[in-house]
Coordinates of C-alpha atoms and ligand atoms in Angstrom, one line a residue:
X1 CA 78.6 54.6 22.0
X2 CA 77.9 53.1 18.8
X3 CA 74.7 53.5 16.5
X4 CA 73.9 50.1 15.8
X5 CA 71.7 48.2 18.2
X6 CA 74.2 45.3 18.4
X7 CA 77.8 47.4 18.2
X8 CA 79.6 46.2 21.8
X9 CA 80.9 42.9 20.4
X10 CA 82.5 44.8 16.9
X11 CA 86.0 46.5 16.9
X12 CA 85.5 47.7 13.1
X13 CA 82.3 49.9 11.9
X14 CA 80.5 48.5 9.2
X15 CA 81.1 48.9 5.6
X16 CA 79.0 51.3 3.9
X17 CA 78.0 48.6 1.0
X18 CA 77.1 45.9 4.1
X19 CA 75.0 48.7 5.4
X20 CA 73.1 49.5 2.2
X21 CA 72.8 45.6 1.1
X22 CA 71.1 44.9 4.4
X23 CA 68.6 47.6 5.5
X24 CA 65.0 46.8 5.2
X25 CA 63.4 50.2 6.4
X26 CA 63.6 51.2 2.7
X27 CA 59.9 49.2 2.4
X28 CA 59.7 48.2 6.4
X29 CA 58.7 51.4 7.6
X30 CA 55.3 50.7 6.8
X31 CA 55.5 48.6 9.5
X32 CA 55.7 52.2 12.1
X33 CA 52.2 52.2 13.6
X34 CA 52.3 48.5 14.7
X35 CA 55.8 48.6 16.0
X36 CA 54.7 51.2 18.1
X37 CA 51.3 49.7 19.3
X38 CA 53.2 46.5 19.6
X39 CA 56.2 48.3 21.9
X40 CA 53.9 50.1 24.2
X41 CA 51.7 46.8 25.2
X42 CA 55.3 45.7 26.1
X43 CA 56.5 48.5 28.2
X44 CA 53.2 48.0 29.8
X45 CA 53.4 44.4 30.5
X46 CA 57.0 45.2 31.5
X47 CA 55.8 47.9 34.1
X48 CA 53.2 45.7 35.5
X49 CA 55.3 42.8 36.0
X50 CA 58.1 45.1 37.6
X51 CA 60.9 44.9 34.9
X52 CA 60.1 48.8 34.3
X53 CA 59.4 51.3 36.7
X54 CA 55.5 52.9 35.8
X55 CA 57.4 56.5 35.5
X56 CA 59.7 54.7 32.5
X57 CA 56.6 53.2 31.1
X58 CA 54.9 56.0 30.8
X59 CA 58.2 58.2 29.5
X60 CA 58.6 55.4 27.0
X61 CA 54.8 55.5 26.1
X62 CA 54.6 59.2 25.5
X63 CA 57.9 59.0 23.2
X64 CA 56.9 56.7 21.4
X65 CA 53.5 58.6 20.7
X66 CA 56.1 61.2 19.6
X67 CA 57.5 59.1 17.4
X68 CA 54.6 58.1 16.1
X69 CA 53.2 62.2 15.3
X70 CA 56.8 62.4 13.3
X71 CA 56.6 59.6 11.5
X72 CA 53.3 60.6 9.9
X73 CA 53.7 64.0 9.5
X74 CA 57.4 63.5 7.7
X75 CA 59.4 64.8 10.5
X76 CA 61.2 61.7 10.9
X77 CA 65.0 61.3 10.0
X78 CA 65.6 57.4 8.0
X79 CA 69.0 56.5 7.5
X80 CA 70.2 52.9 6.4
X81 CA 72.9 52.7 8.6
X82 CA 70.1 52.1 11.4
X83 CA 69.2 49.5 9.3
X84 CA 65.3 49.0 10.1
X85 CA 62.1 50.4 11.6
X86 CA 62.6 48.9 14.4
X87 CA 65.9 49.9 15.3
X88 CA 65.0 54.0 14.1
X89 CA 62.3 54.1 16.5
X90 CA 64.2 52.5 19.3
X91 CA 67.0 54.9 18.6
X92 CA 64.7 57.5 18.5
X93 CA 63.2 56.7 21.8
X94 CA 66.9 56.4 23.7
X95 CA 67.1 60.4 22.0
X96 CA 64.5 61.3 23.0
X97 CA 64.4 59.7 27.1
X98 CA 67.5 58.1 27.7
X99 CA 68.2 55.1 30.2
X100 CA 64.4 54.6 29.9
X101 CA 64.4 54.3 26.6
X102 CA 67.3 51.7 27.0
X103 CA 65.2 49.9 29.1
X104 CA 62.2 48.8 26.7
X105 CA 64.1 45.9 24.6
X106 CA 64.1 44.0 27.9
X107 CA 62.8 40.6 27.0
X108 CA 62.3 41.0 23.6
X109 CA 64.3 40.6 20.4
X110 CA 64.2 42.4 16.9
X111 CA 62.7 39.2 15.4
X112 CA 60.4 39.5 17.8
X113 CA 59.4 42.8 16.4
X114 CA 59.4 41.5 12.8
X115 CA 57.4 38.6 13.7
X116 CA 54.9 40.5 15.6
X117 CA 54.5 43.5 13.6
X118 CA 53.7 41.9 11.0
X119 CA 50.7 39.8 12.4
X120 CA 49.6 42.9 13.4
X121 CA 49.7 44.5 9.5
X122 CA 48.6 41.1 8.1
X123 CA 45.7 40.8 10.4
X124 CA 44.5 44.6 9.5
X125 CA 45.2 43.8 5.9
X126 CA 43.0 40.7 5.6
X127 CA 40.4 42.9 7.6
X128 CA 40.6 45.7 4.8
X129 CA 41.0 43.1 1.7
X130 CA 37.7 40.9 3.5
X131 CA 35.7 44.3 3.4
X132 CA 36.5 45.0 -0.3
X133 CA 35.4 41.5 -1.4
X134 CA 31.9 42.3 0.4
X135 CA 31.4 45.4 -1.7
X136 CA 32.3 43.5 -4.9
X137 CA 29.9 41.1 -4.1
X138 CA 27.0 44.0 -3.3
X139 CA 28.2 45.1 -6.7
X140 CA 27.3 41.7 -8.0
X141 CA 24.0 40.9 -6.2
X142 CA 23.0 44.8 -6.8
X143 CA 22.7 44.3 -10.7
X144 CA 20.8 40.8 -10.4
X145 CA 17.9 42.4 -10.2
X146 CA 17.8 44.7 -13.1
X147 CA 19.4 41.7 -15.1
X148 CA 16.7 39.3 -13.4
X149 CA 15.7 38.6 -16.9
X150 CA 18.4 38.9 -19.2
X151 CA 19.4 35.2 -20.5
X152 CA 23.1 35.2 -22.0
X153 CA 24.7 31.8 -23.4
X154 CA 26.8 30.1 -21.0
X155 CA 30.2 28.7 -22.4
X156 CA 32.3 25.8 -22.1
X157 CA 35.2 25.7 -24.0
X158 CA 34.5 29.6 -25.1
X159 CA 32.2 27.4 -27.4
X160 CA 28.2 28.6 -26.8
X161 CA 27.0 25.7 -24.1
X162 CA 23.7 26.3 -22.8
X163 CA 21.4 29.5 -21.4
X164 CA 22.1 30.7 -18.4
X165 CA 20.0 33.9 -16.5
X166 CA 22.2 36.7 -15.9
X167 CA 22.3 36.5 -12.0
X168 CA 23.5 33.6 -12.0
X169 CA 26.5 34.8 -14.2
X170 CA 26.6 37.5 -11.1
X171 CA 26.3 35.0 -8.1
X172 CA 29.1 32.7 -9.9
X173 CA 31.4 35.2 -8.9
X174 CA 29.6 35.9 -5.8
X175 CA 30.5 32.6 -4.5
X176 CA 33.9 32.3 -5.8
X177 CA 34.7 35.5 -3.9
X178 CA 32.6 34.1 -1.0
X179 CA 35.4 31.3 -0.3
X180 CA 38.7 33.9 -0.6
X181 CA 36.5 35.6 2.5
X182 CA 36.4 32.1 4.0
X183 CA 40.1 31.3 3.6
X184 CA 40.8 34.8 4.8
X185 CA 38.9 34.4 8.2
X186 CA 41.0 31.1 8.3
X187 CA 44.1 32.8 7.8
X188 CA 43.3 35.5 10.1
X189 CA 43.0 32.7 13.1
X190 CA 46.3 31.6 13.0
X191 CA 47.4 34.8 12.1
X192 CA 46.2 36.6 15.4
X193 CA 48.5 34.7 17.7
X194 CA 50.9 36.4 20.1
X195 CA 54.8 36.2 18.5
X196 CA 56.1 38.5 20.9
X197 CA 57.9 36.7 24.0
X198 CA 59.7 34.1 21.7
X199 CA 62.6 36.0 22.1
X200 CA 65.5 35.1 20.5
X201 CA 64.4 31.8 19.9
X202 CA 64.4 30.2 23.2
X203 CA 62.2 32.5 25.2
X204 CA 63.8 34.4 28.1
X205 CA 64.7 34.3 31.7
X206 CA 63.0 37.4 32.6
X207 CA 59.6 36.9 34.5
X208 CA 57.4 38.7 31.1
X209 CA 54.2 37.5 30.5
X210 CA 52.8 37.0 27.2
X211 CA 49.1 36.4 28.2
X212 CA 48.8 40.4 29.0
X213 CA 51.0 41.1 26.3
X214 CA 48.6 39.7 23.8
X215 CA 45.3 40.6 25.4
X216 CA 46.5 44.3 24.9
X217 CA 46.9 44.1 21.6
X218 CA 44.1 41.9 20.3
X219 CA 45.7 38.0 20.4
X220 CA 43.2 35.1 20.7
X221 CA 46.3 33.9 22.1
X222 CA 49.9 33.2 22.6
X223 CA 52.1 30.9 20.5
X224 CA 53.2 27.9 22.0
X225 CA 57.2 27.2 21.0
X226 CA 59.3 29.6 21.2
X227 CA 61.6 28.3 18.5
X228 CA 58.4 27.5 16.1
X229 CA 57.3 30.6 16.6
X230 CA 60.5 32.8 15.9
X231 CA 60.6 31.1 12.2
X232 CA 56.9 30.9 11.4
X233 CA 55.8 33.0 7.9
X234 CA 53.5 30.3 7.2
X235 CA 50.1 32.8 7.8
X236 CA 51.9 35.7 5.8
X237 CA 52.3 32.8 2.9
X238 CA 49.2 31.9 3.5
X239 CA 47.8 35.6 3.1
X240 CA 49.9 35.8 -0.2
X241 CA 48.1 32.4 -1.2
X242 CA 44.6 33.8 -0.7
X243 CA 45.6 36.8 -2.1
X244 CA 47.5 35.0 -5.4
X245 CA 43.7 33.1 -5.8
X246 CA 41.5 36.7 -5.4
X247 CA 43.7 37.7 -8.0
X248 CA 42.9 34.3 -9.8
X249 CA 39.4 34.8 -9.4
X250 CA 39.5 38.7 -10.8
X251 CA 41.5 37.9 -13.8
X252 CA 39.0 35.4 -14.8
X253 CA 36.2 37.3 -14.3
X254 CA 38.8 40.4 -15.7
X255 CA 38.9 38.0 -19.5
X256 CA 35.6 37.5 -19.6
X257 CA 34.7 41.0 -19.2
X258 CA 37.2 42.2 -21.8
X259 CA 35.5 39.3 -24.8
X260 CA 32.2 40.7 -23.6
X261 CA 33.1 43.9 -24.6
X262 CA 34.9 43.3 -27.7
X263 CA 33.0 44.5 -31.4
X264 CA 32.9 40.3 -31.9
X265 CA 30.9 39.4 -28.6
X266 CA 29.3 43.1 -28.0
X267 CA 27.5 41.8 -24.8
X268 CA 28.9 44.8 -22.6
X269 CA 29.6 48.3 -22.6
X270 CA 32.4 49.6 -20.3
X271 CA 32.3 52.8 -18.8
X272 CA 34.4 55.4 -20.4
X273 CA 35.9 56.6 -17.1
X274 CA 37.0 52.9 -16.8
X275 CA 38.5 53.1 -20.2
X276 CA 41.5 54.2 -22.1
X277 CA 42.5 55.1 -25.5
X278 CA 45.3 55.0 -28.1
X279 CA 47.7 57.3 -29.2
X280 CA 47.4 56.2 -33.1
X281 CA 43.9 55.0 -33.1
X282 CA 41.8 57.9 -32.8
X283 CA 38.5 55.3 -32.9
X284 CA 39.3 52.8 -30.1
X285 CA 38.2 52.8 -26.3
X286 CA 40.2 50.1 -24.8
X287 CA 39.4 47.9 -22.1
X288 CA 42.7 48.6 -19.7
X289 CA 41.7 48.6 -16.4
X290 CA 40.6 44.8 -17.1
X291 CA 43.8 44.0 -18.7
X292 CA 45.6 45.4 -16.0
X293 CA 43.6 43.2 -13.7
X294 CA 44.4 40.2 -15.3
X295 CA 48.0 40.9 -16.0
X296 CA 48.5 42.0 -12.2
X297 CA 48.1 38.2 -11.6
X298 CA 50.9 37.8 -12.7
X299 CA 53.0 39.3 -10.3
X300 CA 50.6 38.1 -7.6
X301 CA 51.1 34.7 -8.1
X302 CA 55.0 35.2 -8.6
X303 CA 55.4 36.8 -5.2
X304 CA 53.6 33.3 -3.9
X305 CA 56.1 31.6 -5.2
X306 CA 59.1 34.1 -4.5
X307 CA 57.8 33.4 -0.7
X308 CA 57.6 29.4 -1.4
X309 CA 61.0 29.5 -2.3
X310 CA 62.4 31.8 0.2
X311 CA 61.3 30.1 3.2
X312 CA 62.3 26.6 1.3
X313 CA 65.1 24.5 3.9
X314 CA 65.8 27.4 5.8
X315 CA 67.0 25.9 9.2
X316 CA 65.6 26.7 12.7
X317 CA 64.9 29.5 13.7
X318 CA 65.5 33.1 12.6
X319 CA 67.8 33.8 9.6
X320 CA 68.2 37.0 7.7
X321 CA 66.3 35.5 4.9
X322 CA 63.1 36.4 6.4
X323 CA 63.8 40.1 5.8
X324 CA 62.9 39.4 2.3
X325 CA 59.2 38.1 2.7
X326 CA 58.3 42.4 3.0
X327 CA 58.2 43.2 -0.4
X328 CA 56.5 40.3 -2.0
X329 CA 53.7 40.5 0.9
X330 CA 53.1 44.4 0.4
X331 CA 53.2 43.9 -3.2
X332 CA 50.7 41.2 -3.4
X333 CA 48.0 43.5 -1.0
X334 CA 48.8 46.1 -2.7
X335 CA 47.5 45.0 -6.3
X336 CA 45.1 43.0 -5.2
X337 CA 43.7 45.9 -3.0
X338 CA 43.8 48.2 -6.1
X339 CA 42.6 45.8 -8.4
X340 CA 39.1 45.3 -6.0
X341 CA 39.1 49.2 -5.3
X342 CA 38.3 49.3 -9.3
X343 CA 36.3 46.1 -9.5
X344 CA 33.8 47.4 -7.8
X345 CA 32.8 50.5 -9.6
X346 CA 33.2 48.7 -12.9
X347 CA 30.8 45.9 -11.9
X348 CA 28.3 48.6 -11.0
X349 CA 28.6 51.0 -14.4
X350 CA 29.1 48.4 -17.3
X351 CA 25.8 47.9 -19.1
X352 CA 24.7 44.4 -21.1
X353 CA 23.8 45.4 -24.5
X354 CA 20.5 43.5 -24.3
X355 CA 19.2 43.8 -27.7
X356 CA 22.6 42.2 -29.1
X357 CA 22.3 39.0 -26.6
X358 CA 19.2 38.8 -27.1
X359 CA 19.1 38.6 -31.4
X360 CA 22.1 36.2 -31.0
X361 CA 20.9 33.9 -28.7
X362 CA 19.1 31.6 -31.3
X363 CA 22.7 30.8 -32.7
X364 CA 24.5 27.8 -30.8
X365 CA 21.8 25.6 -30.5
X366 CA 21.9 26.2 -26.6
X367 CA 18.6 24.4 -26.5
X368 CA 20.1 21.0 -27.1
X369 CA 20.5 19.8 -23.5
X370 CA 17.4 20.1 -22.8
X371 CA 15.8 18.5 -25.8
X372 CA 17.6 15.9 -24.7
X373 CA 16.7 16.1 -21.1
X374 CA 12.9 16.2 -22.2
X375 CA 13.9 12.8 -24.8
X376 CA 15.2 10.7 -21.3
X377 CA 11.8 12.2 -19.4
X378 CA 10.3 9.9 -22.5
X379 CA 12.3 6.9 -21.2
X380 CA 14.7 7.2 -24.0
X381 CA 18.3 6.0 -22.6
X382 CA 20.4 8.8 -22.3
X383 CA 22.9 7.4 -25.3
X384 CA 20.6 7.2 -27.6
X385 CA 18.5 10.4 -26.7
X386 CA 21.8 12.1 -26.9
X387 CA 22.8 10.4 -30.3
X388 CA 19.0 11.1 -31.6
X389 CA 19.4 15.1 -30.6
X390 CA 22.9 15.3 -32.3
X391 CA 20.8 13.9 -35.8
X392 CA 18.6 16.5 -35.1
X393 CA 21.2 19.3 -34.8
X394 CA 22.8 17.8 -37.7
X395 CA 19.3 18.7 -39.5
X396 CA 19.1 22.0 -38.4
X397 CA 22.3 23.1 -39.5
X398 CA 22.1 21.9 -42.7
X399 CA 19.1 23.8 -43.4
X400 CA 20.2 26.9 -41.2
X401 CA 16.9 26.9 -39.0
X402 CA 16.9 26.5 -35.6
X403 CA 15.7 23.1 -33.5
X404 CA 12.5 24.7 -32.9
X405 CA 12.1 25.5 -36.5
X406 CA 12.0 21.7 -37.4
X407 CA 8.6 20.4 -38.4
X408 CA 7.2 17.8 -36.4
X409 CA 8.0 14.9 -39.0
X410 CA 11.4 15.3 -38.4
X411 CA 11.1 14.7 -34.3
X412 CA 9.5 11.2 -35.1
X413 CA 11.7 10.8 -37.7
X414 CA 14.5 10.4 -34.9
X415 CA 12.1 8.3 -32.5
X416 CA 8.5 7.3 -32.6
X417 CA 7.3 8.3 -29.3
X418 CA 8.2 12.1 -29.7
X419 CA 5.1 14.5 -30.3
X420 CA 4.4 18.0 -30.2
X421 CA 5.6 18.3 -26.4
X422 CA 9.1 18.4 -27.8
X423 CA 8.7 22.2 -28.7
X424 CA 7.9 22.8 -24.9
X425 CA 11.8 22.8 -24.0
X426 CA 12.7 24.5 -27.1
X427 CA 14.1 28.2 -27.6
X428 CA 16.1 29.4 -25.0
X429 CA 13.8 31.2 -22.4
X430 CA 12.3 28.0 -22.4
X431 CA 15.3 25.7 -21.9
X432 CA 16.3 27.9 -19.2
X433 CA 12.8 27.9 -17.5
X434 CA 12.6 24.0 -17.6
X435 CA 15.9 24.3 -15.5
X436 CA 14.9 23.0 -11.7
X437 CA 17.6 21.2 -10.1
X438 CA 19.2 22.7 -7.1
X439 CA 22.2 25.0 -7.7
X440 CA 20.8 25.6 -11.9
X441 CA 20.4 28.1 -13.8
X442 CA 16.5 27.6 -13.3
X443 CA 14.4 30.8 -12.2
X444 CA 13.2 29.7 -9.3
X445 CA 16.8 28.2 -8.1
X446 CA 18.4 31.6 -9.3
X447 CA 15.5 33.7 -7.7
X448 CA 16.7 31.7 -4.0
X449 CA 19.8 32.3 -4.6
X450 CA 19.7 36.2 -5.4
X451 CA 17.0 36.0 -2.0
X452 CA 19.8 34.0 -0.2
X453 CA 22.7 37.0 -1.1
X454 CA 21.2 39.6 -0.2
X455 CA 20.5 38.2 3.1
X456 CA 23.4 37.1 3.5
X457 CA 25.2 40.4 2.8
X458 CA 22.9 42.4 5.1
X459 CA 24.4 39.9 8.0
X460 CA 28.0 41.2 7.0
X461 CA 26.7 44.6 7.2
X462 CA 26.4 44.5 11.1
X463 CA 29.1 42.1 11.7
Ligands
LIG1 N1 65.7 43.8 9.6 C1 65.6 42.5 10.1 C2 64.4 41.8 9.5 O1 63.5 42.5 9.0 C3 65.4 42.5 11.6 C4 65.7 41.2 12.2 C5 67.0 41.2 12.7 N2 67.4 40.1 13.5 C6 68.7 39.7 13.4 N3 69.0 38.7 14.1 N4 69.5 40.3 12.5 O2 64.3 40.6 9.4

């Protein structure tokens, strides 16, 4: 009797090099616990629709438990000539209870397996990645408090813009984050969908039935075409995509934090258990764990498009490519999940060096904006109050004093109708404060917004 699960047809054994180009439980083994879960709802579906006897299923069951115990507690033999998970525990099972164990790949393929398995892991995985994006944002909304009233400048360009409150720095990210968790409950719909029945690709004769299948292991439902469904990736790709943009979204936020905490911004202190030093410079504490962050993006986004390309003009319906889409998608959770599981401690422990904002924040003229906002208030056309305010900057930088520094003269200078009213919007606490539109940086808009996160993340507390 030969090995391999597909030996009857061959008169010569396998080359040794075909064997090792070809396995996939090298990395697929990961795929154990649902390839069990996913074989006993099918001997169970098989037993109940009379394919199996109930003594087999339950022989199978109980092996396969078995299996399971060995698997985890390093017992378990892997050999490449077996090729994958699928076929080791199969094999296994056939050791372990014979003709029963021969009996549970009725109306199923190995595809099937694949394809199934990994909806199973996927699904789990967007479950575990969803919950780490709700801590980083308790991380966020948990400092806006103590930072209610720290005003930083806000950038555009990496060139000082305008003031903007702390929190709303926080709930920036808050909301970025906010819509990976929406594409991930997205993903995760068309995600958990029965594969298992496709078969081949043509379905089978054999009288299974998919619905009981798929209520046993957690489906909304079943997938409707056979052929469709045996050469679908598209919500693993899609889980790579989400995961390529959290990874986006934590580089960004990864750079900003590392100029924040160089000696030239010195807006943030790292933690030093969050830090690393250097070999040759006894004096510096570098920002690593950022920088690794951001660089991890990199590979991120490449296994996206390692996928893209993989799946690109492959015919209908199953074709050996498809082994190949493992790595890329256990790579991509795996940084991104270790990338968050540091996030979140970091944006907890760094401190804003408040004093250093704080004596900086005159620079930049971040006030500008809103002179000019309170110049239109006065009926001035927006052109010409933002021409007038640019004179007026010109001013102050020639005599290196700030806007609110100018004497009064130099207001009407620019325009008649301005009077003392002008210094109400001036300085930055004040620019910010005079901020009211819905969405701003404004303290009332950012106080609703800090009110409407922590609500919000109490609701994902319970469900
Ligand atoms: N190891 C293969 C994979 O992961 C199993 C699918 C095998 N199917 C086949 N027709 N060779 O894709």
């Amino acid at each position: 009797m030969t090995e391999k699960a597909w030996g009857g047809v061959f008169d010569e054994a396998t080359d040794r090099r075909v064997e090792e180009f070809t396995e996939s439980v090298s990395f697929d083994r990961r795929l154990y616990a649902q390839d069990i879960d996913a074989s006993i709802a099918h001997a169970q579906m098989l037993a109940k629709v009379g394919l199996i006897r109930d003594d087999e299923c339950r022989q199978i069951e109980q092996a396969l438990r078995e299996i399971r115990e060995e698997i985890e507690q390093d017992r378990f033999q892997f050999r490449s000539e077996l090729e994958d998970i699928h076929t080791h525990i199969e094999r296994a099972l056939i050791e372990k209870i014979g003709d029963a164990g021969r009996k549970l790949h009725t109306g199923r393929s190995r595809n099937d397996q694949v394809a199934t398995d990994v909806r199973l892991w996927v699904r789990s995985s967007v479950d575990r990645i969803d919950s780490r994006l709700v801590e980083l944002q308790r991380a966020f909304v948990g400092r806006c408090d103590a930072d209610a009233q720290v005003i930083l400048p806000g950038y555009t360009h990496l060139q000082r813009a305008q003031p903007v409150l702390a929190p709303h720095y926080w709930l920036a990210y808050c909301e970025k984050f906010q819509r990976d968790r929406e594409r991930l409950a997205d993903c995760r719909r068309r995600t958990n969908v029965l594969a298992l029945g496709a078969a081949a690709l043509a379905g089978t004769s054999l009288p299974i039935d998919r619905a009981e299948v798929a209520a046993r292991l957690g489906f909304d439902g079943v997938a409707a075409n056979s052929l469709d469904t045996s050469s679908d990736r598209d919500f693993l790709l899609e889980f790579v995509f989400v995961l390529a943009l959290i990874a986006e979204h934590l580089g960004t936020w990864a750079e900003e934090w590392i100029l924040w905490s160089t000696a030239e911004f010195d807006f943030l202190k790292l933690p030093q258990a969050f830090c690393t030093g250097s070999s040759i410079m006894p004096q510096k504490v570098n920002p690593d764990v950022l920088e690794l962050i951001r660089g991890k993006t990199a590979r991120v986004v490449g296994n996206l498009q390692t996928l893209l390309v993989l799946v690109k003009g492959l015919p209908l319906a199953y074709n050996r490519d498809l082994q190949e889409d493992k790595r890329p998608l256990f790579d991509s959770f795996d940084t991104v999940d270790a990338s968050l599981e540091l996030a979140v401690p970091l944006v907890a422990a760094a401190r804003l060096n408040r004093p250093v904002i704080a004596e900086r924040l005159d620079r930049g003229y971040l006030d500008a904006t809103t002179l000019m906002e309170h110049l239109i208030r006065r009926n001035i056309p927006q052109r010409t109050a933002h021409e007038l305010v640019g004179r007026l900057v010109r001013k102050a930088v020639d005599r290196g004093v700030r806007l609110l520094d100018l004497p009064l003269e130099d207001f009407k200078e620019v325009h008649d109708d301005l009077d003392k009213s002008v210094y109400q919007v001036l300085g930055v606490e004040r620019a910010v404060a005079a901020m009211t539109s819905e969405g701003s940086t404004g303290p009332e808009q950012v106080k609703k917004q800090v009110a409407r996160w922590k609500e919000r993340l109490k609701e994902s507390e319970s469900g």
